[in-house]
Rosetta silent file (secondary structure, phi, psi, omega in degrees, C-alpha in Angstrom):
SEQUENCE: MASVVLNDQASSETNVANKEGASPELARLSDPIAKDLVQLFKLLSDETRLRILSYLMQTDELHVRALCDLLGQSQPAVSHHLALLRVSGLIESRRDGKHNFYRLLPEKFQSFLELVFTASPDKARKIRFENCVLTYS
SCORE:     score description
SCORE:     0.000 S_00000001
   1 L     0.000  133.177  178.880    0.000    0.000    0.000 S_00000001
   2 E   -96.056  144.545  175.813    1.369    3.424   -0.915 S_00000001
   3 E  -143.821  154.021  179.562    0.920    6.438    1.298 S_00000001
   4 E  -115.243  130.139  178.961    2.026   10.053    1.198 S_00000001
   5 E  -123.764  123.773  174.489    3.271   11.796    4.313 S_00000001
   6 E   -73.171  130.804 -174.728    4.010   15.504    4.380 S_00000001
   7 L  -153.510   92.176  178.965    7.335   15.906    6.060 S_00000001
   8 H   -65.604  -26.909 -178.570    9.241   19.179    5.896 S_00000001
   9 H   -64.812  -34.387 -178.311   11.924   17.676    8.112 S_00000001
  10 H   -59.115  -47.176 -178.136   12.897   15.145    5.409 S_00000001
  11 H   -71.607  -33.844  179.706   13.949   17.814    2.922 S_00000001
  12 H   -69.817  -34.193  177.040   15.702   19.909    5.580 S_00000001
  13 H   -63.700  -41.511  178.463   17.733   16.861    6.736 S_00000001
  14 H   -63.704  -43.848 -179.551   18.915   16.308    3.171 S_00000001
  15 H   -63.201  -39.062  178.874   19.826   19.974    2.788 S_00000001
  16 H   -62.896  -44.852 -179.724   21.832   19.927    6.043 S_00000001
  17 H   -60.831  -40.964 -178.857   23.819   16.896    4.871 S_00000001
  18 H   -71.192  -36.565  179.931   24.603   18.584    1.557 S_00000001
  19 H   -67.777  -32.491 -179.497   25.568   21.914    3.184 S_00000001
  20 L   -76.664   -6.049  177.760   28.002   20.156    5.497 S_00000001
  21 L    84.211    4.570  179.462   29.772   18.747    2.461 S_00000001
  22 L   -71.213  137.139  176.793   29.080   15.129    3.350 S_00000001
  23 L   -87.028  114.019  179.736   28.825   12.825    0.382 S_00000001
  24 L   -70.629  148.633  176.042   25.631   10.802    0.718 S_00000001
  25 L   -77.208  118.389 -176.517   25.802    7.112   -0.085 S_00000001
  26 L  -112.602  132.123  178.012   23.857    6.715   -3.332 S_00000001
  27 L   -82.153  147.005  177.949   22.589    3.428   -4.695 S_00000001
  28 L   -89.909  134.336  175.881   22.990    2.672   -8.395 S_00000001
  29 L   -78.774  123.091 -178.094   19.842    1.974  -10.392 S_00000001
  30 L   -66.615  151.819 -179.018   20.346   -1.315  -12.226 S_00000001
  31 H   -59.969  -45.221  179.398   20.091   -1.247  -16.008 S_00000001
  32 H   -62.534  -40.317  179.028   17.144   -3.697  -16.252 S_00000001
  33 H   -67.083  -41.478  178.483   15.122   -1.742  -13.676 S_00000001
  34 H   -59.918  -44.267  179.938   15.968    1.543  -15.397 S_00000001
  35 H   -65.137  -41.345  178.075   14.817    0.190  -18.758 S_00000001
  36 H   -63.442  -42.160  179.472   11.582   -1.169  -17.276 S_00000001
  37 H   -66.679  -38.548  177.338   10.844    2.144  -15.567 S_00000001
  38 H   -60.187  -45.180  179.191   11.544    4.103  -18.750 S_00000001
  39 H   -62.617  -43.038  178.770    9.038    1.935  -20.632 S_00000001
  40 H   -61.077  -48.687 -176.939    6.444    2.340  -17.882 S_00000001
  41 H   -69.444  -31.076  173.556    6.817    6.119  -17.734 S_00000001
  42 H   -63.533  -43.647  179.744    6.709    6.421  -21.535 S_00000001
  43 H   -61.977  -43.206 -176.769    3.466    4.461  -21.512 S_00000001
  44 H   -82.400   -6.931 -176.764    1.972    6.637  -18.772 S_00000001
  45 L   -80.054   -3.050  179.380    3.201    9.915  -20.264 S_00000001
  46 L   -94.103  129.176 -177.043    0.329   10.043  -22.755 S_00000001
  47 H   -60.209  -41.572 -179.287   -2.758   11.997  -21.654 S_00000001
  48 H   -63.603  -43.984  179.859   -5.216    9.692  -23.431 S_00000001
  49 H   -65.626  -37.791  176.176   -3.753    6.563  -21.825 S_00000001
  50 H   -63.736  -40.085  178.670   -3.837    8.208  -18.399 S_00000001
  51 H   -65.881  -40.623  177.518   -7.491    9.128  -18.940 S_00000001
  52 H   -59.475  -47.467  179.501   -8.309    5.566  -20.025 S_00000001
  53 H   -62.194  -39.319  178.109   -6.687    4.206  -16.858 S_00000001
  54 H   -61.773  -45.440  178.627   -8.542    6.776  -14.773 S_00000001
  55 H   -63.993  -41.980 -178.727  -11.899    5.757  -16.265 S_00000001
  56 H   -68.576  -26.300  176.702  -11.126    2.056  -15.829 S_00000001
  57 H   -68.668  -20.927 -174.800  -10.204    2.643  -12.172 S_00000001
  58 L   -92.641   -4.303 -176.504  -13.739    3.909  -11.597 S_00000001
  59 L  -150.019  167.316  178.992  -15.591    0.852  -12.926 S_00000001
  60 L   -68.059  -45.137  179.218  -15.254   -2.901  -13.398 S_00000001
  61 L  -160.366  159.269  177.256  -14.977   -2.662  -17.186 S_00000001
  62 E  -134.956  144.675  175.360  -15.789   -0.385  -20.104 S_00000001
  63 E   -78.290  147.886 -178.367  -16.794   -1.003  -23.710 S_00000001
  64 H   -55.353  -42.873 -178.398  -14.591    0.587  -26.381 S_00000001
  65 H   -61.911  -38.586  177.415  -17.466    2.773  -27.604 S_00000001
  66 H   -63.184  -41.158  177.516  -18.000    4.146  -24.075 S_00000001
  67 H   -64.659  -39.547  177.431  -14.316    5.041  -23.894 S_00000001
  68 H   -59.231  -45.220  179.765  -14.549    6.758  -27.299 S_00000001
  69 H   -64.729  -44.313 -179.510  -17.458    8.864  -26.033 S_00000001
  70 H   -64.218  -38.090 -176.936  -15.733    9.714  -22.755 S_00000001
  71 H   -87.734  -17.476 -176.371  -12.493   10.674  -24.511 S_00000001
  72 L    67.319   35.245 -178.336  -14.089   12.370  -27.512 S_00000001
  73 L  -127.501  163.233 -179.294  -11.852   10.358  -29.846 S_00000001
  74 L   -72.431  160.159  179.792  -12.346    7.974  -32.731 S_00000001
  75 H   -61.693  -43.146  178.683  -12.507    4.213  -32.274 S_00000001
  76 H   -61.976  -38.255  179.702   -9.193    3.586  -34.112 S_00000001
  77 H   -65.608  -46.608 -179.558   -7.375    6.144  -31.922 S_00000001
  78 H   -65.510  -41.499  179.164   -8.780    4.706  -28.687 S_00000001
  79 H   -61.033  -36.847  177.499   -8.107    1.132  -29.861 S_00000001
  80 H   -60.752  -48.400  179.754   -4.473    2.043  -30.502 S_00000001
  81 H   -65.045  -39.737  178.147   -4.047    3.281  -26.913 S_00000001
  82 H   -62.658  -39.306  179.092   -5.919    0.261  -25.546 S_00000001
  83 H   -62.519  -42.698  179.038   -3.610   -2.064  -27.486 S_00000001
  84 H   -63.964  -41.598  178.553   -0.521   -0.433  -25.952 S_00000001
  85 H   -67.342  -36.551  179.634   -2.000   -0.726  -22.464 S_00000001
  86 H   -68.129  -44.578  179.751   -3.025   -4.338  -23.116 S_00000001
  87 H   -62.510  -34.365  179.758    0.438   -5.341  -24.385 S_00000001
  88 H   -72.695  -16.648 -179.781    1.989   -3.764  -21.278 S_00000001
  89 L    90.009    5.654  179.718   -0.255   -5.934  -19.119 S_00000001
  90 L   -76.056  -28.021  179.363   -2.002   -3.036  -17.368 S_00000001
  91 E  -134.604  165.833  173.069   -5.411   -3.959  -18.807 S_00000001
  92 E  -136.724  159.177 -178.790   -7.082   -6.960  -20.380 S_00000001
  93 E  -113.691  156.783  175.657   -9.909   -7.333  -22.837 S_00000001
  94 E  -135.923  128.838 -179.434  -12.972   -9.521  -22.963 S_00000001
  95 E   -97.357  132.002  177.079  -14.905  -10.097  -26.164 S_00000001
  96 E  -130.589   97.881 -174.650  -18.696  -10.355  -26.019 S_00000001
  97 L    66.451 -120.572  179.126  -20.063  -10.902  -29.517 S_00000001
  98 L   -90.824   -2.989 -171.275  -18.832   -7.962  -31.606 S_00000001
  99 E  -106.903  141.500  175.077  -17.908   -5.866  -28.583 S_00000001
 100 E  -106.821  133.161  176.829  -14.648   -5.573  -26.645 S_00000001
 101 E  -116.728  143.635 -177.488  -14.681   -4.702  -22.968 S_00000001
 102 E  -123.206  146.357  176.583  -11.586   -3.618  -21.035 S_00000001
 103 E  -143.375  157.792  177.145  -10.657   -3.780  -17.373 S_00000001
 104 E   -73.813  154.546  172.515   -7.647   -2.987  -15.206 S_00000001
 105 L  -113.801   94.213 -175.140   -5.307   -5.663  -13.927 S_00000001
 106 H   -56.906  -33.318 -178.784   -4.543   -4.585  -10.333 S_00000001
 107 H   -64.850  -28.910  177.095   -1.786   -7.161   -9.917 S_00000001
 108 H   -71.699  -39.202  175.375    0.205   -5.491  -12.725 S_00000001
 109 H   -61.102  -39.735  177.395   -0.093   -2.125  -10.980 S_00000001
 110 H   -59.012  -44.882 -178.644    1.184   -3.871   -7.856 S_00000001
 111 H   -67.734  -32.898  176.811    4.217   -5.160   -9.748 S_00000001
 112 H   -69.436  -38.494  175.152    4.938   -1.667  -11.134 S_00000001
 113 H   -61.621  -42.313  177.074    4.785   -0.211   -7.608 S_00000001
 114 H   -58.487  -43.241 -179.513    7.195   -2.934   -6.532 S_00000001
 115 H   -62.950  -46.293 -179.581    9.492   -1.973   -9.406 S_00000001
 116 H   -61.140  -45.519 -176.944    9.413    1.742   -8.544 S_00000001
 117 H   -78.795  -20.957  172.219   10.142    1.115   -4.879 S_00000001
 118 H   -67.462  -34.258  179.526   12.789   -1.490   -5.656 S_00000001
 119 L   -73.467  -16.298  179.637   14.557    1.282   -7.548 S_00000001
 120 L   -69.389  130.062 -179.253   14.383    3.462   -4.437 S_00000001
 121 L   -72.265  -14.856 -178.092   17.750    3.579   -2.679 S_00000001
 122 L   -79.866  119.891 -178.428   16.020    3.844    0.703 S_00000001
 123 L   -63.085  -20.016 -179.619   15.775    0.403    2.310 S_00000001
 124 L   -84.064    9.533  178.071   12.615    1.553    4.098 S_00000001
 125 L    58.422   54.009  179.469   10.833    1.741    0.711 S_00000001
 126 E  -126.087  145.075  172.402   10.449    5.512    0.775 S_00000001
 127 E  -122.897  122.327 -177.312   10.778    8.106   -1.943 S_00000001
 128 E   -92.403  136.099  173.194   11.436   11.643   -0.756 S_00000001
 129 L  -118.846 -175.048 -175.739   10.069   14.683   -2.541 S_00000001
 130 L   -54.043  -52.218 -176.286   10.380   18.352   -1.648 S_00000001
 131 L  -128.896   24.352  177.570    7.796   18.388    1.134 S_00000001
 132 E  -156.042  165.686  177.276    6.557   14.818    1.415 S_00000001
 133 E  -127.706  126.790  176.909    7.624   11.209    1.624 S_00000001
 134 E   -97.448  121.124 -179.929    5.909    8.477   -0.386 S_00000001
 135 E  -116.651  154.356 -178.873    6.094    5.110    1.369 S_00000001
 136 E  -137.463  128.232  179.539    5.123    1.658    0.217 S_00000001
 137 L  -131.500    0.000    0.000    4.560   -1.364    2.406 S_00000001
């Protein structure tokens, strides 16, 4: 489970260490993890794909035509984005007659969270931002 904690102290501790001239111990991101994360972030960097995922998070499944209406895009355009999401394993399709329905695969999101936090150098599975800490347990 991921959680966000606002923590001004976290950023000030980092700044103190840097001002004192201490070299922090930094972990190296492995090449396979880096490549996997790049692919994930490229996939998620598209507004249409993010909107599709957002809509699918709100319901069990959606028909392609419903997604076209929600997105205001043509069926071929939406199908292209759905195909990329399906190949990545984030969603799956179900055919019912002539219609395709799509749903999220929560276990794949779980594995991507694992990947992101595995890349985190903090053994406590935390990622620090300017004024908050994102933790995953």
